[in-house]
Amino acid sequence: MTRSQISFLAISLPLLVVILLPIASLFLVPSFDDLWLGIQSAIFWKALWVSGWTSICSLILIILFATPLAWWISQQENRIWEDFCIVPLLIPPTVVGLGLLYAFGQQGLLGGVLAQFNIQIAFQPIAVILAQIVVASPLYIRTLIHTFREIPQQTMVVGATLGLSQLEVFRLLILPSCRASILSAGILTWARAIGEFGATLLFAGSLMGKTQTVPLAIYNAFMQDVSIAVSLSISLIVLSVVIFVFFRWSGTKV
Amino acid sequence: MGCSSQRETIVIFAASSLQHILEEGDFYNQIPNTDVLFQFSGSHTLALQIEHGAPADVFLSAHPDVMTDLRNKDLLSEDPISFGRNQLVVVQSPRFSQLNSFEELPQAQSIVLGHELSPIGIYTETFLQQMPQDWQEELYKKVVSKEANVALLRSQVLLGEVHCAIVYRSDAQSTKLPFLEIPNEYQPSIDYQIAYIKKEPNHVQSQTRQWVRLFLSHMKHK
């Protein structure tokens, strides 16, 4: 190795260790018995179920609604719309959860109105999806805005000469070329949605099989039986790695 | 007349310090055709969620103030019932050199206490205030964190991350770790309360009452 390569390594190594060591320790320190005990508990499977179906719903909704939003923002001159979207990223998730309660809870701005029609959002499974969407979509939108901004003006010109409307340009020219970016943004967003904790805990509650996601179950288990917490943590890591590797090997740029 | 074979669900919101009692005792399956769901958290967090419409049928709080607050907001359908005695003890992790009495607490390597606004924190404050000023000062130097929820205190000692914590006797007993007694004259009066939460339709379901009766009779035998 050259001297500058060694210097780079020396500077980067501490951070690499700090990032990778916690994950490695989860696999290396607890015993296999602990893990086996955890996998057998009801809380484990119910949490995986809740996290699984809610995060997929969140992802689909985000892709459906946030993609056109990101496109629209990317075409605006005024950067203020982009700035609005970053706000949920800057606020601690617990604060987001409190905000969601005040917006959609029974006493909430919108929630109070919906309660008149017997529609309840807070503390229902839909609240899990809502919390995930609020914290994860800024990530998705920001990534796509950058991607869309990099599309050469030429594409738009080509579309115009072919006589396509704005919507058709978006659907037939832009989207197909951005498939890889949408996928990679989607994976990050999905990971963020699955990992969501603070907002979900406050706004959706933590009922097993209904609203208790994997992060909430880990927190609950930690207060009671650490082996379950460890099993859940490991399963989440394994799941994320599997999905990541799958997309890597399928040739998509992630 | 048909038989009502519809499964009912009861939602119990309970303070974290009750998690062991509730999950150990067989409170899930004793009422026919009923699923019992628990949510454990700090009493204040649960009360906040109840205020915002959380679907709890029953609330078990570790401190009467939290319950009184809900009653004043007209969220209870009946007056709360006090149950259960508990006491503060000092639980130690075996990874550190052991203290011999609660008086030696300021000599601990590290201590975690309940956050002042949580029930465990309020009770701890009441106990500590009775001790000499310089003893308290020495103790606070060793406090490394304040948690909003007693189950976290318990876990930290169990994992050996901290030397000592002041928790409820019930928490300490479930860890199977040695703990130090605190004499009766210093003990705060710990008052757990249980109440029915007002829900539409405004009457308490029979399954809910059955569960509460079951729970209270279990507590009487403890």
Tab-separated table of C-alpha atoms in Angstrom:
chain	number	residue	atom	x	y	z
A	1	MET	CA	0.000	0.000	0.000
A	2	THR	CA	1.191	3.479	-0.707
A	3	ARG	CA	1.763	5.881	2.138
A	4	SER	CA	-1.315	7.947	1.361
A	5	GLN	CA	-3.454	4.794	1.205
A	6	ILE	CA	-2.203	3.857	4.650
A	7	SER	CA	-3.006	7.339	5.954
A	8	PHE	CA	-6.525	7.092	4.581
A	9	LEU	CA	-6.963	3.721	6.200
A	10	ALA	CA	-5.624	4.957	9.518
A	11	ILE	CA	-8.107	7.796	9.557
A	12	SER	CA	-11.066	5.720	8.421
A	13	LEU	CA	-10.492	2.632	10.517
A	14	PRO	CA	-11.737	4.011	13.873
A	15	LEU	CA	-15.016	5.123	12.339
A	16	LEU	CA	-15.434	1.826	10.501
A	17	VAL	CA	-14.942	-0.018	13.756
A	18	VAL	CA	-17.455	2.166	15.587
A	19	ILE	CA	-20.000	1.576	12.849
A	20	LEU	CA	-19.496	-2.164	12.433
A	21	LEU	CA	-18.670	-3.287	15.959
A	22	PRO	CA	-22.179	-2.914	17.450
A	23	ILE	CA	-23.652	-5.081	14.711
A	24	ALA	CA	-20.902	-7.688	14.975
A	25	SER	CA	-21.268	-7.781	18.772
A	26	LEU	CA	-24.950	-8.641	18.491
A	27	PHE	CA	-23.989	-11.728	16.593
A	28	LEU	CA	-20.934	-12.682	18.595
A	29	VAL	CA	-21.773	-11.981	22.231
A	30	PRO	CA	-25.206	-13.486	23.026
A	31	SER	CA	-25.518	-17.272	23.219
A	32	PHE	CA	-27.350	-19.456	20.754
A	33	ASP	CA	-29.732	-20.550	23.513
A	34	ASP	CA	-30.760	-16.950	24.043
A	35	LEU	CA	-31.463	-16.619	20.368
A	36	TRP	CA	-33.474	-19.816	20.209
A	37	LEU	CA	-35.546	-18.745	23.202
A	38	GLY	CA	-36.267	-15.453	21.572
A	39	ILE	CA	-37.344	-16.936	18.250
A	40	GLN	CA	-39.858	-19.141	20.026
A	41	SER	CA	-41.714	-16.300	21.697
A	42	ALA	CA	-45.037	-15.011	20.384
A	43	ILE	CA	-43.873	-11.422	20.619
A	44	PHE	CA	-41.191	-12.174	18.018
A	45	TRP	CA	-43.462	-13.401	15.222
A	46	LYS	CA	-46.232	-10.916	15.876
A	47	ALA	CA	-43.745	-8.052	15.714
A	48	LEU	CA	-42.320	-9.319	12.421
A	49	TRP	CA	-45.845	-9.547	11.030
A	50	VAL	CA	-46.772	-5.988	12.053
A	51	SER	CA	-43.504	-4.522	10.797
A	52	GLY	CA	-43.699	-6.520	7.591
A	53	TRP	CA	-47.124	-5.564	6.365
A	54	THR	CA	-47.087	-1.951	7.584
A	55	SER	CA	-43.697	-1.131	6.091
A	56	ILE	CA	-44.669	-2.594	2.714
A	57	CYS	CA	-47.871	-0.510	2.716
A	58	SER	CA	-45.900	2.573	3.684
A	59	LEU	CA	-43.391	1.959	0.923
A	60	ILE	CA	-46.049	1.473	-1.746
A	61	LEU	CA	-47.891	4.611	-0.652
A	62	ILE	CA	-44.682	6.604	-0.569
A	63	ILE	CA	-43.635	5.466	-4.040
A	64	LEU	CA	-47.104	6.198	-5.434
A	65	PHE	CA	-47.511	9.639	-3.931
A	66	ALA	CA	-44.023	10.917	-3.273
A	67	THR	CA	-42.640	10.193	-6.761
A	68	PRO	CA	-44.897	12.709	-8.541
A	69	LEU	CA	-44.419	15.117	-5.630
A	70	ALA	CA	-40.643	14.887	-5.978
A	71	TRP	CA	-40.963	15.464	-9.710
A	72	TRP	CA	-43.156	18.516	-9.208
A	73	ILE	CA	-40.758	19.994	-6.624
A	74	SER	CA	-37.766	19.341	-8.877
A	75	GLN	CA	-39.417	21.395	-11.609
A	76	GLN	CA	-40.021	24.382	-9.339
A	77	GLU	CA	-37.760	27.391	-9.367
A	78	ASN	CA	-38.472	28.171	-5.747
A	79	ARG	CA	-36.473	25.953	-3.412
A	80	ILE	CA	-38.865	26.468	-0.541
A	81	TRP	CA	-40.895	23.337	-1.327
A	82	GLU	CA	-37.779	21.267	-1.052
A	83	ASP	CA	-37.049	22.905	2.305
A	84	PHE	CA	-40.513	22.021	3.599
A	85	CYS	CA	-39.872	18.384	2.866
A	86	ILE	CA	-36.724	18.255	4.905
A	87	VAL	CA	-38.473	19.394	8.097
A	88	PRO	CA	-39.553	15.929	9.349
A	89	LEU	CA	-35.950	14.798	8.938
A	90	LEU	CA	-34.748	17.529	11.255
A	91	ILE	CA	-37.249	16.925	14.025
A	92	PRO	CA	-36.717	14.100	16.550
A	93	PRO	CA	-39.138	11.247	15.836
A	94	THR	CA	-40.699	11.502	19.299
A	95	VAL	CA	-41.631	15.088	18.517
A	96	VAL	CA	-43.101	13.900	15.221
A	97	GLY	CA	-45.139	11.380	17.224
A	98	LEU	CA	-46.435	14.094	19.523
A	99	GLY	CA	-47.332	16.187	16.496
A	100	LEU	CA	-49.181	13.258	14.956
A	101	LEU	CA	-51.177	12.863	18.180
A	102	TYR	CA	-52.121	16.524	18.093
A	103	ALA	CA	-53.066	16.280	14.446
A	104	PHE	CA	-54.823	12.922	14.288
A	105	GLY	CA	-55.582	12.023	17.895
A	106	GLN	CA	-59.091	12.252	19.236
A	107	GLN	CA	-58.521	15.803	20.375
A	108	GLY	CA	-56.490	16.561	17.290
A	109	LEU	CA	-56.924	19.096	14.543
A	110	LEU	CA	-58.020	16.581	11.942
A	111	GLY	CA	-58.581	13.704	14.317
A	112	GLY	CA	-61.315	15.541	16.181
A	113	VAL	CA	-63.242	16.000	12.946
A	114	LEU	CA	-62.776	12.379	11.903
A	115	ALA	CA	-63.923	11.213	15.329
A	116	GLN	CA	-67.344	12.690	14.535
A	117	PHE	CA	-67.598	10.160	11.731
A	118	ASN	CA	-66.356	7.393	14.029
A	119	ILE	CA	-63.033	7.218	12.205
A	120	GLN	CA	-60.130	6.591	14.527
A	121	ILE	CA	-56.550	6.862	13.355
A	122	ALA	CA	-54.374	7.101	16.442
A	123	PHE	CA	-53.544	3.809	18.167
A	124	GLN	CA	-54.748	1.814	15.183
A	125	PRO	CA	-52.496	-0.087	12.740
A	126	ILE	CA	-52.993	2.732	10.253
A	127	ALA	CA	-51.201	5.003	12.706
A	128	VAL	CA	-48.112	2.819	12.311
A	129	ILE	CA	-48.250	3.333	8.548
A	130	LEU	CA	-48.804	7.072	8.941
A	131	ALA	CA	-45.865	7.458	11.321
A	132	GLN	CA	-43.616	5.495	8.980
A	133	ILE	CA	-44.692	7.582	5.999
A	134	VAL	CA	-44.101	10.888	7.781
A	135	VAL	CA	-40.562	10.036	8.888
A	136	ALA	CA	-39.451	8.121	5.808
A	137	SER	CA	-40.891	10.046	2.871
A	138	PRO	CA	-38.591	13.092	3.249
A	139	LEU	CA	-35.690	10.738	2.630
A	140	TYR	CA	-37.341	9.397	-0.513
A	141	ILE	CA	-38.378	12.810	-1.789
A	142	ARG	CA	-34.947	14.346	-1.277
A	143	THR	CA	-33.203	11.523	-3.110
A	144	LEU	CA	-35.572	11.652	-6.051
A	145	ILE	CA	-35.433	15.442	-6.319
A	146	HIS	CA	-31.699	15.179	-6.861
A	147	THR	CA	-32.166	12.424	-9.419
A	148	PHE	CA	-34.846	14.318	-11.324
A	149	ARG	CA	-32.773	17.480	-11.342
A	150	GLU	CA	-29.987	15.623	-13.070
A	151	ILE	CA	-32.154	14.626	-15.990
A	152	PRO	CA	-30.919	16.613	-18.978
A	153	GLN	CA	-33.226	19.236	-20.408
A	154	GLN	CA	-32.882	17.368	-23.659
A	155	THR	CA	-35.263	14.701	-22.470
A	156	MET	CA	-37.971	17.275	-21.934
A	157	VAL	CA	-37.266	18.774	-25.338
A	158	VAL	CA	-37.478	15.366	-26.991
A	159	GLY	CA	-40.779	14.769	-25.277
A	160	ALA	CA	-42.124	18.078	-26.467
A	161	THR	CA	-41.104	17.401	-30.066
A	162	LEU	CA	-42.887	14.054	-29.873
A	163	GLY	CA	-45.996	15.909	-28.861
A	164	LEU	CA	-46.232	14.438	-25.385
A	165	SER	CA	-47.955	16.186	-22.504
A	166	GLN	CA	-46.128	16.892	-19.238
A	167	LEU	CA	-47.753	13.893	-17.640
A	168	GLU	CA	-46.816	11.614	-20.535
A	169	VAL	CA	-43.238	12.869	-20.490
A	170	PHE	CA	-43.119	11.992	-16.826
A	171	ARG	CA	-44.678	8.570	-17.231
A	172	LEU	CA	-43.064	7.415	-20.496
A	173	LEU	CA	-39.640	9.042	-20.492
A	174	ILE	CA	-38.633	10.089	-17.000
A	175	LEU	CA	-39.862	7.223	-14.849
A	176	PRO	CA	-38.343	4.370	-16.861
A	177	SER	CA	-34.948	6.037	-16.882
A	178	CYS	CA	-35.105	6.563	-13.135
A	179	ARG	CA	-36.122	3.045	-12.208
A	180	ALA	CA	-32.825	2.265	-10.536
A	181	SER	CA	-32.877	5.444	-8.442
A	182	ILE	CA	-36.447	4.862	-7.398
A	183	LEU	CA	-35.531	1.367	-6.310
A	184	SER	CA	-32.500	2.445	-4.337
A	185	ALA	CA	-34.399	5.345	-2.734
A	186	GLY	CA	-37.146	2.878	-1.963
A	187	ILE	CA	-34.803	0.532	-0.127
A	188	LEU	CA	-33.448	3.313	2.070
A	189	THR	CA	-36.967	4.523	2.727
A	190	TRP	CA	-38.178	1.049	3.576
A	191	ALA	CA	-35.295	0.595	6.013
A	192	ARG	CA	-36.107	3.907	7.685
A	193	ALA	CA	-39.778	2.987	7.891
A	194	ILE	CA	-39.049	-0.388	9.477
A	195	GLY	CA	-36.686	1.189	11.977
A	196	GLU	CA	-39.130	3.872	13.059
A	197	PHE	CA	-39.614	3.916	16.822
A	198	GLY	CA	-40.282	7.220	18.592
A	199	ALA	CA	-43.215	8.417	16.546
A	200	THR	CA	-44.781	4.977	16.426
A	201	LEU	CA	-44.502	4.425	20.178
A	202	LEU	CA	-46.325	7.625	21.006
A	203	PHE	CA	-48.848	7.816	18.158
A	204	ALA	CA	-49.683	4.171	17.490
A	205	GLY	CA	-48.999	2.593	20.859
A	206	SER	CA	-47.448	-0.794	21.361
A	207	LEU	CA	-50.019	-3.571	21.312
A	208	MET	CA	-48.728	-7.003	20.371
A	209	GLY	CA	-49.991	-8.169	16.995
A	210	LYS	CA	-51.694	-4.859	16.286
A	211	THR	CA	-49.269	-1.967	16.495
A	212	GLN	CA	-46.128	-3.396	18.073
A	213	THR	CA	-43.473	-3.230	15.388
A	214	VAL	CA	-40.058	-4.875	15.660
A	215	PRO	CA	-38.344	-1.796	17.172
A	216	LEU	CA	-41.146	-1.438	19.738
A	217	ALA	CA	-40.959	-5.133	20.544
A	218	ILE	CA	-37.214	-4.873	21.024
A	219	TYR	CA	-37.739	-2.015	23.470
A	220	ASN	CA	-40.453	-3.920	25.301
A	221	ALA	CA	-38.405	-7.105	25.360
A	222	PHE	CA	-35.356	-5.267	26.597
A	223	MET	CA	-37.273	-4.264	29.689
A	224	GLN	CA	-38.241	-7.813	30.313
A	225	ASP	CA	-36.255	-10.565	28.604
A	226	VAL	CA	-33.124	-9.497	26.793
A	227	SER	CA	-32.895	-12.712	24.739
A	228	ILE	CA	-36.052	-11.786	22.852
A	229	ALA	CA	-34.638	-8.331	22.206
A	230	VAL	CA	-31.476	-9.868	20.813
A	231	SER	CA	-33.342	-12.307	18.547
A	232	LEU	CA	-35.475	-9.537	17.132
A	233	SER	CA	-32.447	-7.346	16.564
A	234	ILE	CA	-30.565	-10.069	14.764
A	235	SER	CA	-33.552	-11.001	12.618
A	236	LEU	CA	-33.909	-7.385	11.558
A	237	ILE	CA	-30.245	-7.157	10.628
A	238	VAL	CA	-30.388	-10.429	8.701
A	239	LEU	CA	-33.536	-9.344	6.857
A	240	SER	CA	-31.982	-6.017	5.869
A	241	VAL	CA	-28.792	-7.673	4.695
A	242	VAL	CA	-30.720	-10.253	2.642
A	243	ILE	CA	-32.739	-7.576	0.880
A	244	PHE	CA	-29.689	-5.452	0.254
A	245	VAL	CA	-27.690	-8.366	-1.146
A	246	PHE	CA	-30.636	-9.414	-3.307
A	247	PHE	CA	-30.801	-6.047	-4.983
A	248	ARG	CA	-27.049	-5.854	-5.309
A	249	TRP	CA	-26.837	-9.191	-7.086
A	250	SER	CA	-29.807	-8.512	-9.307
A	251	GLY	CA	-27.602	-5.918	-10.948
A	252	THR	CA	-29.410	-2.855	-9.697
A	253	LYS	CA	-27.331	0.108	-8.758
A	254	VAL	CA	-27.959	0.505	-5.048
B	1	MET	CA	-81.129	-17.583	21.177
B	2	GLY	CA	-77.732	-17.725	19.518
B	3	CYS	CA	-74.541	-17.914	21.499
B	4	SER	CA	-72.215	-14.980	21.333
B	5	SER	CA	-68.993	-16.634	20.211
B	6	GLN	CA	-67.439	-13.376	19.146
B	7	ARG	CA	-64.017	-12.970	20.643
B	8	GLU	CA	-63.715	-9.809	22.674
B	9	THR	CA	-60.503	-7.935	23.228
B	10	ILE	CA	-59.555	-6.172	26.423
B	11	VAL	CA	-56.750	-3.632	26.324
B	12	ILE	CA	-54.823	-3.116	29.549
B	13	PHE	CA	-52.471	-0.174	29.916
B	14	ALA	CA	-50.135	-0.794	32.809
B	15	ALA	CA	-47.107	0.866	34.367
B	16	SER	CA	-43.843	-0.874	33.464
B	17	SER	CA	-43.232	-1.943	37.034
B	18	LEU	CA	-46.214	-4.252	36.723
B	19	GLN	CA	-44.949	-6.021	33.632
B	20	HIS	CA	-43.563	-8.989	35.506
B	21	ILE	CA	-46.559	-9.566	37.700
B	22	LEU	CA	-48.909	-9.325	34.761
B	23	GLU	CA	-46.894	-11.485	32.415
B	24	GLU	CA	-46.091	-14.114	35.035
B	25	GLY	CA	-49.558	-14.565	36.375
B	26	ASP	CA	-51.944	-16.221	33.968
B	27	PHE	CA	-53.917	-13.126	33.067
B	28	TYR	CA	-54.252	-13.938	29.429
B	29	ASN	CA	-56.334	-17.016	29.204
B	30	GLN	CA	-58.608	-17.149	32.199
B	31	ILE	CA	-61.542	-15.309	30.693
B	32	PRO	CA	-63.324	-17.298	27.996
B	33	ASN	CA	-63.544	-15.877	24.502
B	34	THR	CA	-61.391	-12.933	25.429
B	35	ASP	CA	-58.024	-11.771	24.170
B	36	VAL	CA	-56.080	-9.654	26.610
B	37	LEU	CA	-53.609	-7.176	25.160
B	38	PHE	CA	-51.102	-5.313	27.292
B	39	GLN	CA	-49.243	-2.115	26.722
B	40	PHE	CA	-46.494	-1.266	29.174
B	41	SER	CA	-44.866	2.103	29.505
B	42	GLY	CA	-44.271	4.857	32.024
B	43	SER	CA	-47.520	5.842	33.791
B	44	HIS	CA	-47.336	9.369	32.398
B	45	THR	CA	-46.868	8.265	28.808
B	46	LEU	CA	-49.841	5.936	29.065
B	47	ALA	CA	-51.976	8.694	30.603
B	48	LEU	CA	-51.021	11.042	27.774
B	49	GLN	CA	-52.042	8.464	25.229
B	50	ILE	CA	-55.335	7.821	27.029
B	51	GLU	CA	-56.049	11.544	26.878
B	52	HIS	CA	-55.598	11.340	23.134
B	53	GLY	CA	-58.002	8.502	22.727
B	54	ALA	CA	-55.901	5.380	23.146
B	55	PRO	CA	-58.214	2.334	23.277
B	56	ALA	CA	-57.475	1.249	26.846
B	57	ASP	CA	-60.171	-0.480	28.875
B	58	VAL	CA	-58.216	-0.543	32.112
B	59	PHE	CA	-55.339	1.568	33.371
B	60	LEU	CA	-52.932	0.561	36.122
B	61	SER	CA	-50.859	3.443	37.396
B	62	ALA	CA	-47.887	3.458	39.716
B	63	HIS	CA	-48.748	6.793	41.231
B	64	PRO	CA	-52.077	8.282	42.343
B	65	ASP	CA	-51.332	11.727	40.875
B	66	VAL	CA	-51.463	10.329	37.353
B	67	MET	CA	-54.823	8.711	38.094
B	68	THR	CA	-56.202	11.862	39.722
B	69	ASP	CA	-55.215	13.802	36.631
B	70	LEU	CA	-57.230	11.456	34.432
B	71	ARG	CA	-60.158	11.612	36.816
B	72	ASN	CA	-60.137	15.403	36.706
B	73	LYS	CA	-60.228	15.208	32.933
B	74	ASP	CA	-63.298	12.994	33.230
B	75	LEU	CA	-61.650	10.056	31.515
B	76	LEU	CA	-62.434	7.414	34.135
B	77	SER	CA	-65.783	5.687	34.222
B	78	GLU	CA	-65.499	4.807	37.912
B	79	ASP	CA	-63.332	5.828	40.831
B	80	PRO	CA	-59.905	4.211	40.937
B	81	ILE	CA	-59.148	1.383	43.352
B	82	SER	CA	-55.866	1.186	45.216
B	83	PHE	CA	-54.123	-2.143	45.191
B	84	GLY	CA	-50.832	-3.714	45.991
B	85	ARG	CA	-48.109	-2.658	48.263
B	86	ASN	CA	-44.652	-2.167	47.024
B	87	GLN	CA	-41.473	-0.862	48.519
B	88	LEU	CA	-38.262	0.689	47.344
B	89	VAL	CA	-35.104	-1.367	47.476
B	90	VAL	CA	-31.577	-0.994	46.146
B	91	VAL	CA	-30.659	-3.626	43.578
B	92	GLN	CA	-26.990	-4.293	42.790
B	93	SER	CA	-25.173	-5.844	39.891
B	94	PRO	CA	-22.819	-8.666	40.976
B	95	ARG	CA	-20.181	-7.291	38.590
B	96	PHE	CA	-19.240	-4.645	41.111
B	97	SER	CA	-17.972	-4.911	44.664
B	98	GLN	CA	-21.080	-5.260	46.780
B	99	LEU	CA	-22.442	-2.714	49.215
B	100	ASN	CA	-23.634	-4.002	52.574
B	101	SER	CA	-26.439	-1.628	53.361
B	102	PHE	CA	-28.476	1.096	51.720
B	103	GLU	CA	-26.526	3.654	53.754
B	104	GLU	CA	-23.448	2.843	51.683
B	105	LEU	CA	-25.203	3.913	48.478
B	106	PRO	CA	-23.067	7.046	47.967
B	107	GLN	CA	-20.090	4.694	47.765
B	108	ALA	CA	-21.478	2.855	44.747
B	109	GLN	CA	-19.573	2.958	41.475
B	110	SER	CA	-22.572	4.188	39.516
B	111	ILE	CA	-26.261	4.650	40.219
B	112	VAL	CA	-29.340	5.045	38.050
B	113	LEU	CA	-32.522	6.542	39.424
B	114	GLY	CA	-36.020	7.169	38.201
B	115	HIS	CA	-36.672	10.431	36.443
B	116	GLU	CA	-38.234	13.022	38.788
B	117	LEU	CA	-41.485	13.097	36.885
B	118	SER	CA	-42.049	9.355	36.774
B	119	PRO	CA	-43.670	7.501	39.677
B	120	ILE	CA	-40.464	5.661	40.589
B	121	GLY	CA	-38.641	9.001	40.518
B	122	ILE	CA	-41.220	10.697	42.710
B	123	TYR	CA	-41.112	7.878	45.259
B	124	THR	CA	-37.291	7.851	45.195
B	125	GLU	CA	-37.221	11.608	45.809
B	126	THR	CA	-39.501	11.182	48.829
B	127	PHE	CA	-37.126	8.603	50.270
B	128	LEU	CA	-33.913	10.516	49.499
B	129	GLN	CA	-35.217	13.792	50.943
B	130	GLN	CA	-35.293	12.155	54.367
B	131	MET	CA	-31.579	11.447	54.339
B	132	PRO	CA	-28.884	13.923	55.447
B	133	GLN	CA	-27.998	16.646	52.939
B	134	ASP	CA	-24.338	15.690	52.509
B	135	TRP	CA	-25.302	12.018	52.040
B	136	GLN	CA	-27.638	13.073	49.242
B	137	GLU	CA	-24.938	15.229	47.629
B	138	GLU	CA	-22.461	12.366	47.640
B	139	LEU	CA	-25.071	10.083	46.148
B	140	TYR	CA	-25.993	12.441	43.321
B	141	LYS	CA	-22.363	12.532	42.246
B	142	LYS	CA	-22.667	8.846	41.398
B	143	VAL	CA	-25.932	9.119	39.468
B	144	VAL	CA	-25.197	8.493	35.798
B	145	SER	CA	-28.702	8.532	34.391
B	146	LYS	CA	-32.342	9.071	35.196
B	147	GLU	CA	-34.836	6.905	33.379
B	148	ALA	CA	-38.498	7.575	32.831
B	149	ASN	CA	-39.465	4.012	33.462
B	150	VAL	CA	-38.456	1.566	36.169
B	151	ALA	CA	-38.081	-1.422	33.856
B	152	LEU	CA	-35.155	0.335	32.181
B	153	LEU	CA	-33.462	0.824	35.555
B	154	ARG	CA	-33.874	-2.842	36.224
B	155	SER	CA	-32.459	-3.861	32.852
B	156	GLN	CA	-29.413	-1.673	33.222
B	157	VAL	CA	-28.472	-3.350	36.490
B	158	LEU	CA	-29.299	-6.785	35.124
B	159	LEU	CA	-26.960	-6.235	32.188
B	160	GLY	CA	-24.235	-5.032	34.516
B	161	GLU	CA	-24.052	-1.628	32.909
B	162	VAL	CA	-24.591	0.149	36.222
B	163	HIS	CA	-23.781	-0.800	39.789
B	164	CYS	CA	-27.028	0.086	41.581
B	165	ALA	CA	-30.535	1.283	41.011
B	166	ILE	CA	-33.397	2.170	43.320
B	167	VAL	CA	-36.353	0.132	42.097
B	168	TYR	CA	-39.476	-1.488	43.456
B	169	ARG	CA	-39.136	-4.694	45.459
B	170	SER	CA	-41.160	-6.514	42.797
B	171	ASP	CA	-38.627	-5.529	40.123
B	172	ALA	CA	-35.675	-6.548	42.264
B	173	GLN	CA	-37.207	-9.914	43.129
B	174	SER	CA	-37.734	-10.771	39.484
B	175	THR	CA	-34.073	-10.171	38.703
B	176	LYS	CA	-32.947	-12.761	41.253
B	177	LEU	CA	-30.125	-10.400	42.125
B	178	PRO	CA	-29.262	-9.516	45.720
B	179	PHE	CA	-30.882	-6.332	46.932
B	180	LEU	CA	-30.615	-4.073	49.940
B	181	GLU	CA	-33.578	-3.226	52.134
B	182	ILE	CA	-34.618	0.296	52.967
B	183	PRO	CA	-36.180	0.582	56.438
B	184	ASN	CA	-39.897	1.205	56.763
B	185	GLU	CA	-39.494	4.623	58.309
B	186	TYR	CA	-37.892	5.901	55.077
B	187	GLN	CA	-40.296	4.211	52.690
B	188	PRO	CA	-42.625	6.462	50.714
B	189	SER	CA	-46.234	5.406	50.651
B	190	ILE	CA	-46.455	3.661	47.305
B	191	ASP	CA	-49.950	3.587	45.959
B	192	TYR	CA	-50.786	1.650	42.819
B	193	GLN	CA	-54.212	2.282	41.416
B	194	ILE	CA	-56.418	0.594	38.845
B	195	ALA	CA	-59.348	2.183	37.032
B	196	TYR	CA	-61.756	1.652	34.154
B	197	ILE	CA	-61.327	4.063	31.284
B	198	LYS	CA	-64.392	5.699	29.824
B	199	LYS	CA	-65.144	4.251	26.439
B	200	GLU	CA	-68.015	4.184	24.002
B	201	PRO	CA	-70.474	2.615	24.743
B	202	ASN	CA	-70.338	4.015	28.205
B	203	HIS	CA	-70.547	0.926	30.314
B	204	VAL	CA	-67.875	-1.416	31.512
B	205	GLN	CA	-67.928	-4.759	29.719
B	206	SER	CA	-68.428	-7.836	31.849
B	207	GLN	CA	-65.192	-9.400	30.585
B	208	THR	CA	-63.294	-6.301	31.681
B	209	ARG	CA	-64.797	-6.467	35.150
B	210	GLN	CA	-63.980	-10.161	35.308
B	211	TRP	CA	-60.366	-9.453	34.466
B	212	VAL	CA	-60.067	-6.712	37.063
B	213	ARG	CA	-61.629	-8.946	39.726
B	214	LEU	CA	-59.189	-11.703	38.787
B	215	PHE	CA	-56.257	-9.338	39.008
B	216	LEU	CA	-57.274	-7.796	42.341
B	217	SER	CA	-57.804	-11.160	43.982
B	218	HIS	CA	-54.389	-12.295	42.705
B	219	MET	CA	-52.812	-9.192	44.244
B	220	LYS	CA	-54.533	-9.844	47.582
B	221	HIS	CA	-52.803	-13.193	47.818
B	222	LYS	CA	-49.344	-11.767	47.163
